Coordinates of C-alpha atoms in Angstrom, one line a residue:
Chain A
M14 CA 0.0 -7.2 -7.9
I15 CA 3.0 -5.9 -10.0
T16 CA 2.8 -3.6 -13.0
R17 CA 5.8 -4.0 -15.3
V18 CA 6.9 -1.1 -17.5
S19 CA 10.1 -1.3 -19.5
S20 CA 12.5 0.4 -21.9
L21 CA 14.7 -1.7 -24.2
T22 CA 17.2 -2.3 -21.3
R23 CA 15.5 -1.4 -18.1
E24 CA 12.4 -2.6 -16.2
T25 CA 10.4 -0.7 -13.6
L26 CA 8.1 -2.6 -11.3
I27 CA 5.2 -0.9 -9.6
G28 CA 3.6 -2.6 -6.7
E29 CA 3.5 -3.8 -3.1
G30 CA 6.9 -4.6 -1.7
Q31 CA 8.6 -2.3 -4.2
P32 CA 9.8 1.2 -3.5
T33 CA 7.3 3.8 -4.6
V34 CA 7.7 4.4 -8.3
L35 CA 8.3 8.0 -9.3
I36 CA 6.9 9.1 -12.7
G37 CA 8.6 12.3 -13.7
E38 CA 6.0 14.9 -14.8
R39 CA 8.2 17.6 -16.2
L40 CA 8.2 16.6 -19.9
N41 CA 4.8 18.3 -20.3
P42 CA 4.3 21.7 -21.8
A43 CA 1.4 22.7 -19.5
G44 CA 2.5 25.8 -17.7
K45 CA 6.0 25.6 -19.0
K46 CA 6.8 28.4 -21.5
G47 CA 10.3 27.2 -22.4
L48 CA 9.3 23.7 -23.2
T49 CA 6.2 24.9 -25.0
H50 CA 8.3 27.1 -27.2
A51 CA 10.8 24.3 -27.8
L52 CA 8.1 21.8 -28.8
R53 CA 6.5 24.3 -31.2
S54 CA 9.8 25.1 -32.8
G55 CA 10.8 21.4 -33.0
N56 CA 13.9 22.1 -30.9
L57 CA 14.3 18.8 -29.1
E58 CA 17.5 19.7 -27.3
A59 CA 15.4 21.1 -24.4
V60 CA 13.6 17.8 -24.3
R61 CA 16.8 15.8 -24.1
K62 CA 18.1 17.9 -21.2
E63 CA 14.9 17.7 -19.2
A64 CA 14.9 13.9 -19.7
E65 CA 18.4 13.6 -18.5
A66 CA 17.8 15.9 -15.5
Q67 CA 14.8 13.9 -14.3
A68 CA 16.6 10.6 -14.8
R69 CA 19.5 11.9 -12.7
A70 CA 17.0 13.1 -10.1
G71 CA 15.8 9.5 -9.7
A72 CA 12.8 9.2 -11.9
D73 CA 11.7 5.5 -12.5
I74 CA 9.5 6.4 -15.4
L75 CA 9.2 9.6 -17.5
D76 CA 5.8 10.9 -18.5
I77 CA 5.9 12.4 -22.1
S78 CA 3.3 14.9 -23.2
V79 CA 3.5 17.3 -26.1
S80 CA -0.1 18.4 -25.9
T81 CA -0.2 22.1 -26.6
F82 CA -1.8 24.5 -29.0
G83 CA 0.1 24.7 -32.3
V84 CA 1.8 21.3 -32.5
E85 CA 0.9 18.2 -34.6
E86 CA 0.8 15.5 -31.9
E87 CA 0.8 12.6 -34.3
S88 CA 4.2 13.5 -35.7
L89 CA 5.7 15.2 -32.6
L90 CA 5.0 12.7 -29.9
P91 CA 6.9 9.8 -31.7
Q92 CA 9.8 12.2 -32.4
V93 CA 10.0 13.3 -28.8
V94 CA 9.8 9.6 -27.7
K95 CA 12.7 8.8 -30.0
T96 CA 14.7 11.7 -28.6
V97 CA 14.1 10.6 -25.0
M98 CA 14.9 7.0 -25.7
A99 CA 18.2 8.1 -27.2
A100 CA 19.0 10.1 -24.1
V101 CA 18.0 7.9 -21.2
D102 CA 17.1 4.3 -20.5
T103 CA 14.2 5.2 -18.2
P104 CA 10.9 3.5 -19.3
L105 CA 8.3 5.9 -20.7
C106 CA 4.7 6.8 -20.0
L107 CA 3.1 8.1 -23.2
D108 CA 0.7 10.9 -22.3
S109 CA -2.0 12.0 -24.8
H110 CA -5.7 12.0 -25.4
N111 CA -5.1 11.6 -29.1
P112 CA -5.3 7.9 -30.1
A113 CA -3.5 8.5 -33.4
A114 CA -0.6 10.2 -31.6
L115 CA -0.5 7.4 -29.0
E116 CA -0.4 4.8 -31.8
A117 CA 2.4 6.5 -33.6
A118 CA 4.4 6.8 -30.4
L119 CA 3.7 3.1 -29.5
Q120 CA 5.0 2.1 -32.9
V121 CA 8.4 3.7 -32.3
Y122 CA 8.7 2.9 -28.6
K123 CA 11.0 0.0 -27.7
G124 CA 9.7 -1.7 -24.5
K125 CA 6.5 -1.9 -22.6
A126 CA 5.1 1.6 -22.3
L127 CA 2.5 2.9 -19.9
I128 CA -0.3 4.9 -21.6
N129 CA -1.6 8.0 -19.9
S130 CA -4.5 7.8 -19.9
V131 CA -8.0 6.2 -20.3
T132 CA -11.0 7.6 -18.3
G133 CA -14.3 6.0 -17.5
A134 CA -16.0 7.9 -20.3
E135 CA -17.3 5.7 -23.1
Q136 CA -15.4 7.5 -25.9
S137 CA -12.1 7.2 -24.1
L138 CA -12.6 3.5 -23.2
A139 CA -13.5 2.7 -26.8
R140 CA -10.6 4.5 -28.3
I141 CA -7.7 3.9 -25.8
L142 CA -8.2 0.3 -24.5
P143 CA -7.8 -1.3 -27.9
L144 CA -4.4 0.4 -28.2
V145 CA -3.4 -0.9 -24.8
K146 CA -4.4 -4.4 -25.9
A147 CA -2.8 -4.2 -29.3
F148 CA 0.6 -3.1 -28.0
G149 CA 0.6 -5.0 -24.8
A150 CA 1.1 -1.7 -22.9
G151 CA 0.1 -0.7 -19.4
V152 CA -2.5 2.1 -18.9
V153 CA -3.2 4.8 -16.3
G154 CA -7.0 4.8 -15.6
L155 CA -8.3 8.2 -14.4
T156 CA -11.2 7.9 -12.0
Q157 CA -13.3 10.4 -13.9
D158 CA -16.0 10.1 -16.5
D159 CA -18.5 12.1 -18.6
H160 CA -19.6 13.7 -15.3
G161 CA -16.1 14.9 -14.5
I162 CA -14.3 14.3 -11.3
S163 CA -16.5 13.4 -8.3
A164 CA -15.8 14.8 -4.9
D165 CA -17.0 11.5 -3.6
A166 CA -14.5 8.6 -3.1
D167 CA -17.1 5.9 -3.8
R168 CA -17.9 7.5 -7.1
R169 CA -14.2 7.5 -8.1
L170 CA -14.0 3.8 -7.0
A171 CA -17.0 3.0 -9.2
V172 CA -15.2 4.5 -12.2
A173 CA -12.2 2.5 -11.4
H174 CA -14.3 -0.7 -11.3
H175 CA -15.8 0.2 -14.7
I176 CA -12.3 0.8 -16.3
V177 CA -11.0 -2.6 -14.9
E178 CA -14.1 -4.4 -16.2
R179 CA -13.9 -2.9 -19.6
A180 CA -10.2 -3.7 -19.8
A181 CA -10.9 -7.3 -18.7
A182 CA -13.5 -7.7 -21.5
L183 CA -10.7 -7.0 -24.0
G184 CA -8.3 -9.4 -22.3
I185 CA -6.1 -6.7 -20.7
P186 CA -4.8 -8.1 -17.4
R187 CA -5.6 -6.2 -14.3
E188 CA -1.9 -5.8 -13.4
D189 CA -1.5 -3.7 -16.5
I190 CA -3.9 -1.0 -15.1
V191 CA -2.7 1.7 -12.7
I192 CA -5.6 3.7 -11.3
D193 CA -5.1 7.5 -10.9
C194 CA -7.3 8.4 -7.9
L195 CA -7.0 12.1 -8.8
V196 CA -6.0 15.0 -6.7
L197 CA -7.8 18.4 -6.5
A198 CA -6.5 21.5 -4.6
V199 CA -7.1 21.4 -0.9
G200 CA -7.1 25.2 -0.9
A201 CA -10.3 25.1 -2.9
D202 CA -12.0 22.3 -1.1
A203 CA -10.9 21.3 2.5
K204 CA -12.1 17.8 1.9
A205 CA -10.1 17.3 -1.3
G206 CA -7.2 15.5 0.4
L207 CA -9.5 13.2 2.4
A208 CA -11.5 12.2 -0.8
T209 CA -8.3 11.2 -2.5
L210 CA -6.9 9.2 0.5
E211 CA -10.2 7.4 0.9
A212 CA -10.3 6.6 -2.9
I213 CA -6.8 5.2 -2.7
R214 CA -7.7 2.9 0.3
K215 CA -10.9 1.7 -1.4
V216 CA -9.3 1.1 -4.8
R217 CA -6.5 -0.9 -3.2
A218 CA -8.8 -2.9 -0.9
E219 CA -11.5 -3.7 -3.5
L220 CA -9.6 -3.9 -6.8
G221 CA -6.0 -4.6 -5.6
V222 CA -4.6 -2.7 -8.6
N223 CA -1.7 -0.3 -8.4
V224 CA -2.5 3.4 -7.8
T225 CA -0.9 6.6 -8.9
L226 CA -1.5 10.3 -8.3
G227 CA -0.6 13.7 -9.7
A228 CA 0.2 14.5 -6.1
S229 CA 1.4 18.1 -6.4
N230 CA -2.1 19.3 -7.5
I231 CA -3.0 19.1 -3.8
S232 CA -1.1 22.4 -2.9
F233 CA -2.2 24.5 -5.9
G234 CA -2.6 28.1 -4.9
L235 CA -1.1 27.7 -1.4
P236 CA 2.2 28.9 0.0
G237 CA 4.8 26.3 1.2
R238 CA 3.9 23.9 -1.6
D239 CA 6.8 21.6 -0.9
V240 CA 5.8 21.1 2.8
L241 CA 2.2 20.3 1.8
N242 CA 3.3 18.0 -1.0
G243 CA 5.7 16.2 1.3
A244 CA 3.0 15.6 3.9
F245 CA 0.5 14.5 1.3
V246 CA 2.8 12.0 -0.5
A247 CA 3.6 10.5 2.9
M248 CA -0.1 10.1 3.7
A249 CA -0.9 8.8 0.1
I250 CA 1.9 6.2 0.2
A251 CA 0.7 5.0 3.7
A252 CA -2.8 4.8 2.2
G253 CA -1.6 2.5 -0.6
A254 CA -0.4 4.6 -3.5
T255 CA 2.3 2.6 -5.3
S256 CA 3.4 5.3 -7.7
L257 CA 3.3 9.1 -8.1
I258 CA 3.4 11.5 -11.1
V259 CA 5.5 14.3 -9.7
D260 CA 8.5 16.6 -9.9
V261 CA 10.9 13.9 -8.8
A262 CA 13.7 16.1 -7.5
K263 CA 11.2 17.9 -5.2
V264 CA 9.4 15.0 -3.6
L265 CA 12.2 12.4 -3.5
P266 CA 13.1 13.1 0.2
A267 CA 9.6 12.7 1.4
V268 CA 9.1 9.5 -0.7
L269 CA 12.3 7.9 0.5
A270 CA 11.3 8.7 4.1
A271 CA 7.8 7.3 3.6
D272 CA 9.1 4.0 2.1
L273 CA 11.6 3.7 5.0
L274 CA 8.8 4.4 7.6
L275 CA 6.6 1.8 6.0
G276 CA 9.2 -1.0 6.2
R277 CA 10.1 -1.0 2.5
D278 CA 13.7 0.0 2.9
Q279 CA 15.7 -2.7 4.8
R280 CA 18.5 -1.3 6.9
A281 CA 17.5 2.1 5.5
R282 CA 19.9 1.5 2.6
R283 CA 18.1 3.5 -0.1
Y284 CA 17.5 6.4 2.3
I285 CA 21.0 6.6 3.6
D286 CA 22.5 6.2 0.1
A287 CA 20.4 9.1 -1.1
F288 CA 21.6 11.3 1.7
R289 CA 25.2 10.3 1.1
Q290 CA 24.9 11.3 -2.6
H291 CA 22.9 14.5 -1.9
P292 CA 23.7 15.7 1.6
R293 CA 21.4 18.7 1.1
L294 CA 18.3 16.5 0.7
Chain B
M14 CA -13.7 12.4 22.8
I15 CA -12.0 15.6 24.0
T16 CA -9.3 15.8 26.6
R17 CA -9.2 19.2 28.4
V18 CA -5.9 20.5 29.8
S19 CA -5.7 24.0 31.2
S20 CA -3.6 26.7 32.9
L21 CA -5.2 29.4 35.0
T22 CA -6.2 31.4 31.9
R23 CA -6.0 29.1 28.9
E24 CA -7.5 25.8 27.9
T25 CA -6.1 23.3 25.3
L26 CA -8.5 20.8 23.8
I27 CA -7.1 17.5 22.5
G28 CA -9.4 15.5 20.2
E29 CA -11.1 14.9 16.9
G30 CA -12.1 18.0 15.0
Q31 CA -9.4 20.0 16.8
P32 CA -6.0 20.9 15.3
T33 CA -3.3 18.4 16.4
V34 CA -2.1 19.5 19.8
L35 CA 1.7 20.0 20.1
I36 CA 3.3 19.3 23.4
G37 CA 6.7 20.9 23.6
E38 CA 9.4 18.4 24.6
R39 CA 12.3 20.7 25.2
L40 CA 12.0 21.4 28.9
N41 CA 13.6 18.0 29.6
P42 CA 17.3 17.7 30.6
A43 CA 17.8 14.3 28.8
G44 CA 20.6 14.9 26.3
K45 CA 20.7 18.7 27.0
K46 CA 23.9 19.7 28.8
G47 CA 22.9 23.4 29.2
L48 CA 19.5 22.7 30.8
T49 CA 21.0 19.9 32.9
H50 CA 23.6 22.2 34.3
A51 CA 21.0 25.0 34.9
L52 CA 18.7 22.6 36.8
R53 CA 21.5 21.3 39.0
S54 CA 22.6 24.8 39.9
G55 CA 19.0 26.0 40.4
N56 CA 19.4 28.6 37.7
L57 CA 15.8 28.8 36.4
E58 CA 16.5 31.6 33.9
A59 CA 17.3 29.0 31.3
V60 CA 14.0 27.3 32.0
R61 CA 12.1 30.6 31.6
K62 CA 13.7 31.3 28.3
E63 CA 13.0 27.8 26.9
A64 CA 9.4 28.0 28.0
E65 CA 9.0 31.3 26.3
A66 CA 10.7 30.1 23.1
Q67 CA 8.4 27.0 22.9
A68 CA 5.3 29.1 23.5
R69 CA 6.3 31.5 20.8
A70 CA 7.0 28.6 18.4
G71 CA 3.3 27.5 18.9
A72 CA 3.4 24.9 21.7
D73 CA -0.2 24.1 23.0
I74 CA 1.1 22.4 26.1
L75 CA 4.6 22.3 27.6
D76 CA 6.1 19.1 29.0
I77 CA 8.2 19.7 32.1
S78 CA 10.7 17.2 33.3
V79 CA 13.6 17.8 35.7
S80 CA 14.7 14.1 36.0
T81 CA 18.4 14.0 36.0
F82 CA 21.2 12.8 38.3
G83 CA 22.0 15.1 41.1
V84 CA 18.6 17.0 41.5
E85 CA 16.0 16.6 44.2
E86 CA 12.9 16.2 42.0
E87 CA 10.4 16.7 44.9
S88 CA 11.6 20.3 45.5
L89 CA 12.8 21.2 42.0
L90 CA 9.8 20.1 39.9
P91 CA 7.3 22.4 41.8
Q92 CA 9.9 25.3 41.6
V93 CA 10.2 24.8 37.8
V94 CA 6.5 24.6 37.4
K95 CA 6.1 27.9 39.2
T96 CA 8.8 29.5 37.1
V97 CA 7.1 28.3 33.9
M98 CA 3.6 29.4 35.1
A99 CA 5.0 32.9 35.7
A100 CA 6.5 33.1 32.2
V101 CA 3.8 31.7 29.9
D102 CA 0.1 30.9 30.0
T103 CA 0.6 27.5 28.2
P104 CA -1.0 24.5 30.1
L105 CA 1.6 22.1 31.5
C106 CA 2.3 18.4 31.3
L107 CA 4.1 17.3 34.5
D108 CA 6.7 14.6 33.6
S109 CA 8.1 12.4 36.2
H110 CA 8.2 8.8 37.5
N111 CA 8.4 10.1 41.0
P112 CA 4.9 10.2 42.7
A113 CA 6.1 12.6 45.5
A114 CA 7.5 15.0 42.9
L115 CA 4.3 14.8 40.9
E116 CA 2.2 15.4 44.0
A117 CA 4.3 18.4 45.0
A118 CA 4.0 19.9 41.5
L119 CA 0.3 19.2 41.3
Q120 CA -0.1 21.1 44.6
V121 CA 1.4 24.3 43.2
Y122 CA 0.0 24.0 39.6
K123 CA -3.0 26.2 38.8
G124 CA -5.3 24.5 36.3
K125 CA -5.8 21.0 35.0
A126 CA -2.5 19.4 34.3
L127 CA -1.6 16.4 32.2
I128 CA 0.6 13.9 34.1
N129 CA 3.3 12.2 32.1
S130 CA 3.1 9.2 32.7
V131 CA 1.6 6.0 33.9
T132 CA 2.5 2.6 32.3
G133 CA 0.7 -0.7 32.4
A134 CA 3.1 -2.0 35.1
E135 CA 1.3 -2.7 38.4
Q136 CA 3.6 -0.4 40.5
S137 CA 3.1 2.5 38.1
L138 CA -0.7 2.1 38.0
A139 CA -0.9 1.8 41.8
R140 CA 1.2 4.9 42.4
I141 CA 0.2 7.3 39.6
L142 CA -3.5 6.8 39.0
P143 CA -4.6 7.8 42.6
L144 CA -2.8 11.1 42.0
V145 CA -4.6 11.6 38.7
K146 CA -7.9 11.0 40.5
A147 CA -7.1 13.1 43.5
F148 CA -6.1 16.2 41.5
G149 CA -8.6 15.7 38.6
A150 CA -5.7 15.7 36.2
G151 CA -5.3 14.1 32.8
V152 CA -2.7 11.4 32.3
V153 CA -0.5 10.1 29.5
G154 CA -0.6 6.3 29.5
L155 CA 2.4 4.6 27.9
T156 CA 1.7 1.3 26.1
Q157 CA 4.5 -0.6 27.9
D158 CA 4.6 -2.7 31.1
D159 CA 6.9 -4.9 33.1
H160 CA 7.9 -6.7 29.9
G161 CA 9.0 -3.4 28.3
I162 CA 7.8 -2.1 24.9
S163 CA 6.4 -4.7 22.6
A164 CA 7.2 -4.7 18.9
D165 CA 3.6 -6.0 18.4
A166 CA 0.8 -3.4 18.0
D167 CA -1.8 -5.8 19.6
R168 CA 0.3 -6.1 22.7
R169 CA 0.5 -2.3 23.0
L170 CA -3.3 -2.1 22.5
A171 CA -3.7 -4.6 25.3
V172 CA -1.7 -2.4 27.6
A173 CA -3.8 0.6 26.6
H174 CA -6.9 -1.4 27.5
H175 CA -5.5 -2.3 30.9
I176 CA -4.6 1.3 31.7
V177 CA -8.1 2.5 30.7
E178 CA -9.8 -0.2 32.8
R179 CA -7.7 0.5 35.9
A180 CA -8.4 4.2 35.5
A181 CA -12.1 3.5 35.2
A182 CA -12.0 1.4 38.4
L183 CA -10.9 4.6 40.2
G184 CA -13.5 6.7 38.5
I185 CA -11.1 8.5 36.1
P186 CA -13.1 9.4 33.0
R187 CA -11.8 7.9 29.7
E188 CA -11.4 11.4 28.2
D189 CA -8.7 12.2 30.8
I190 CA -6.5 9.5 29.4
V191 CA -4.1 10.1 26.4
I192 CA -2.5 6.9 25.2
D193 CA 1.2 7.2 24.0
C194 CA 1.6 4.5 21.4
L195 CA 5.4 4.7 21.6
V196 CA 7.9 5.3 18.9
L197 CA 11.1 3.3 18.4
A198 CA 13.8 4.0 15.9
V199 CA 13.1 2.8 12.4
G200 CA 16.9 2.7 11.8
A201 CA 17.1 -0.1 14.3
D202 CA 13.9 -2.0 13.2
A203 CA 12.4 -1.5 9.8
K204 CA 9.0 -2.4 11.2
A205 CA 9.1 0.2 14.0
G206 CA 7.0 2.8 12.1
L207 CA 4.4 0.3 11.0
A208 CA 4.0 -1.0 14.6
T209 CA 3.3 2.5 15.9
L210 CA 0.9 3.4 13.1
E211 CA -1.0 0.1 13.6
A212 CA -1.2 0.7 17.3
I213 CA -2.5 4.2 16.8
R214 CA -5.3 3.0 14.5
K215 CA -6.3 0.2 16.9
V216 CA -6.3 2.3 20.0
R217 CA -8.4 4.9 18.3
A218 CA -10.8 2.3 16.8
E219 CA -11.2 0.2 19.9
L220 CA -10.8 2.6 22.8
G221 CA -11.6 6.0 21.2
V222 CA -9.2 7.7 23.5
N223 CA -6.8 10.5 22.4
V224 CA -3.4 9.4 21.3
T225 CA 0.0 11.0 21.6
L226 CA 3.6 10.1 20.5
G227 CA 7.2 11.1 21.1
A228 CA 7.4 11.3 17.3
S229 CA 11.0 12.3 16.8
N230 CA 12.3 9.0 18.2
I231 CA 11.5 7.5 14.8
S232 CA 14.5 9.1 13.1
F233 CA 17.1 8.4 15.9
G234 CA 20.5 7.6 14.4
L235 CA 19.6 8.5 10.8
P236 CA 20.5 11.5 8.6
G237 CA 17.8 14.0 7.4
R238 CA 15.9 13.7 10.7
D239 CA 13.5 16.6 9.9
V240 CA 12.4 15.0 6.6
L241 CA 11.7 11.6 8.3
N242 CA 10.0 13.3 11.3
G243 CA 7.8 15.3 8.9
A244 CA 6.7 12.3 6.9
F245 CA 6.1 10.3 10.1
V246 CA 4.0 13.0 11.8
A247 CA 1.9 13.3 8.6
M248 CA 1.3 9.5 8.6
A249 CA 0.7 9.4 12.4
I250 CA -1.9 12.2 12.3
A251 CA -3.6 10.5 9.3
A252 CA -3.7 7.3 11.4
G253 CA -5.4 9.1 14.3
A254 CA -2.8 10.7 16.6
T255 CA -4.4 13.8 18.1
S256 CA -1.3 15.2 19.8
L257 CA 2.5 14.9 19.6
I258 CA 5.3 15.4 22.1
V259 CA 7.9 17.1 19.9
D260 CA 10.3 19.9 19.2
V261 CA 7.4 22.2 18.1
A262 CA 9.4 24.7 16.0
K263 CA 10.8 21.8 13.9
V264 CA 7.6 19.8 13.2
L265 CA 5.1 22.7 13.0
P266 CA 5.1 23.0 9.2
A267 CA 4.4 19.3 8.7
V268 CA 1.7 19.3 11.3
L269 CA -0.1 22.4 9.9
A270 CA 0.1 20.7 6.5
A271 CA -1.3 17.4 7.8
D272 CA -4.2 19.2 9.6
L273 CA -5.0 21.1 6.4
L274 CA -4.8 17.9 4.3
L275 CA -7.2 16.1 6.6
G276 CA -9.9 18.7 6.4
R277 CA -9.3 20.3 9.8
D278 CA -8.3 23.7 8.7
Q279 CA -11.2 25.5 7.0
R280 CA -10.2 27.8 4.2
A281 CA -6.6 26.9 5.1
R282 CA -6.6 29.7 7.6
R283 CA -4.2 28.4 10.2
Y284 CA -1.8 27.2 7.5
I285 CA -1.8 30.5 5.6
D286 CA -1.5 32.6 8.8
A287 CA 1.5 30.6 9.9
F288 CA 3.2 31.1 6.5
R289 CA 2.4 34.8 6.7
Q290 CA 4.1 35.1 10.1
H291 CA 7.0 32.8 9.3
P292 CA 7.6 33.0 5.5
R293 CA 10.5 30.6 5.9
L294 CA 8.5 27.8 7.2

């Protein structure tokens, strides 16, 4: 099953047989003082630079969030989308819980966007899925609902089923849904990694849809985060994750290695090219 | 299923619920000019230093091979074993295809050794398994036979079945067998990693025995070997490998990360302790 996401001039394919798709997470003010300040003051030069840096680092899609206290998402999100579209040809993932902001951004976006995100909660399904349908977009479905994020993989799978069914009822094709199996910190719960890996395997086996993850959450609060993140993305890709929402520059080596190890990089061409271009990978 | 290996004063347990056991591969002259020269000239100081370095790096077991042109294995292997026993308390894995050398080493070894290795070939089974039985040792069973190493995971599984059955016929308990699922270079065959991962899963599911791998072979001939090896050991441990034959200092970070991610490191204690001791991990 292939999920297509596109800009005006470039298409990214998520799915089996394709290299793992990297969704750049850095255009998001959460935890970033500089970007937060830039967004509040409407200085979009910082946005342009970050978009270009992630595109250079190898991002296949850029996630765009402006959600932070003190901004008007409905006007700022489309502005930021226009700025990024002018800077790079990378397809975009529009990231907001605010349907009005998403709609305004979808109206200016040129291509087939990914919307991040819908959850299994009734209010979210009712407000987000009609936008997905109306704009022919793809959507990231988070495996959480009114009860929050379950520690149990089967419960996350059940939420994924629910999202896929509700989307189908509106005529949204299954290939336009990318399920986020959710990652909690393994430092807080020793079973957190296992729960996500099991959820990935089950969602892939039962629903066949593409799967993404905010992989770096796994190492929150621990030392050696790059080592942990690298091992986790290798395991997650082997379990069936077909895309990742990550700091691309940091996880690229592990992802290239994982794709090669899983037979998705004939004659190791992508891997060797990357090392030629960046010998310090 | 737990495989016990011991020295006079220390026991290493291989198996589910235990941290992944690291078997240090560096006391092997293959590809090492300095060690080869030292072994040929009978200078065992280099052996002592290498044993100490691997023990410090965190090896749980040390593999000991002296197989190289121009040495008398039957006399040298027991000498080297005595030297290593005097230097470190790490349990040993006696590595030779020469039954007389293995027997001489087993006679001087104090503890329960692992023998590396038996294959599925008739001559190997007939010569090695009686030694395993006579000395109450453990044994590494390579999933190859007279036809060499198969690219097919099912064929490797069949060899593992054959080794386990032949051992059982001599009264060797299944927990004393560690199956090596074999690793070929992914640079030469894009499916090499997949074949090994599938063999690991099948051997664990069907036979339940412990599994080991010479993991670093995967990256032979490619750049960025540490990145590839790290991703591969994470996948292999997730697939069910319970021990690895490796350069311990190099793969330790990825292995600690994998154990933590798979819920085998409560409160991340081993992982955090390792980072405290070696902040540059």
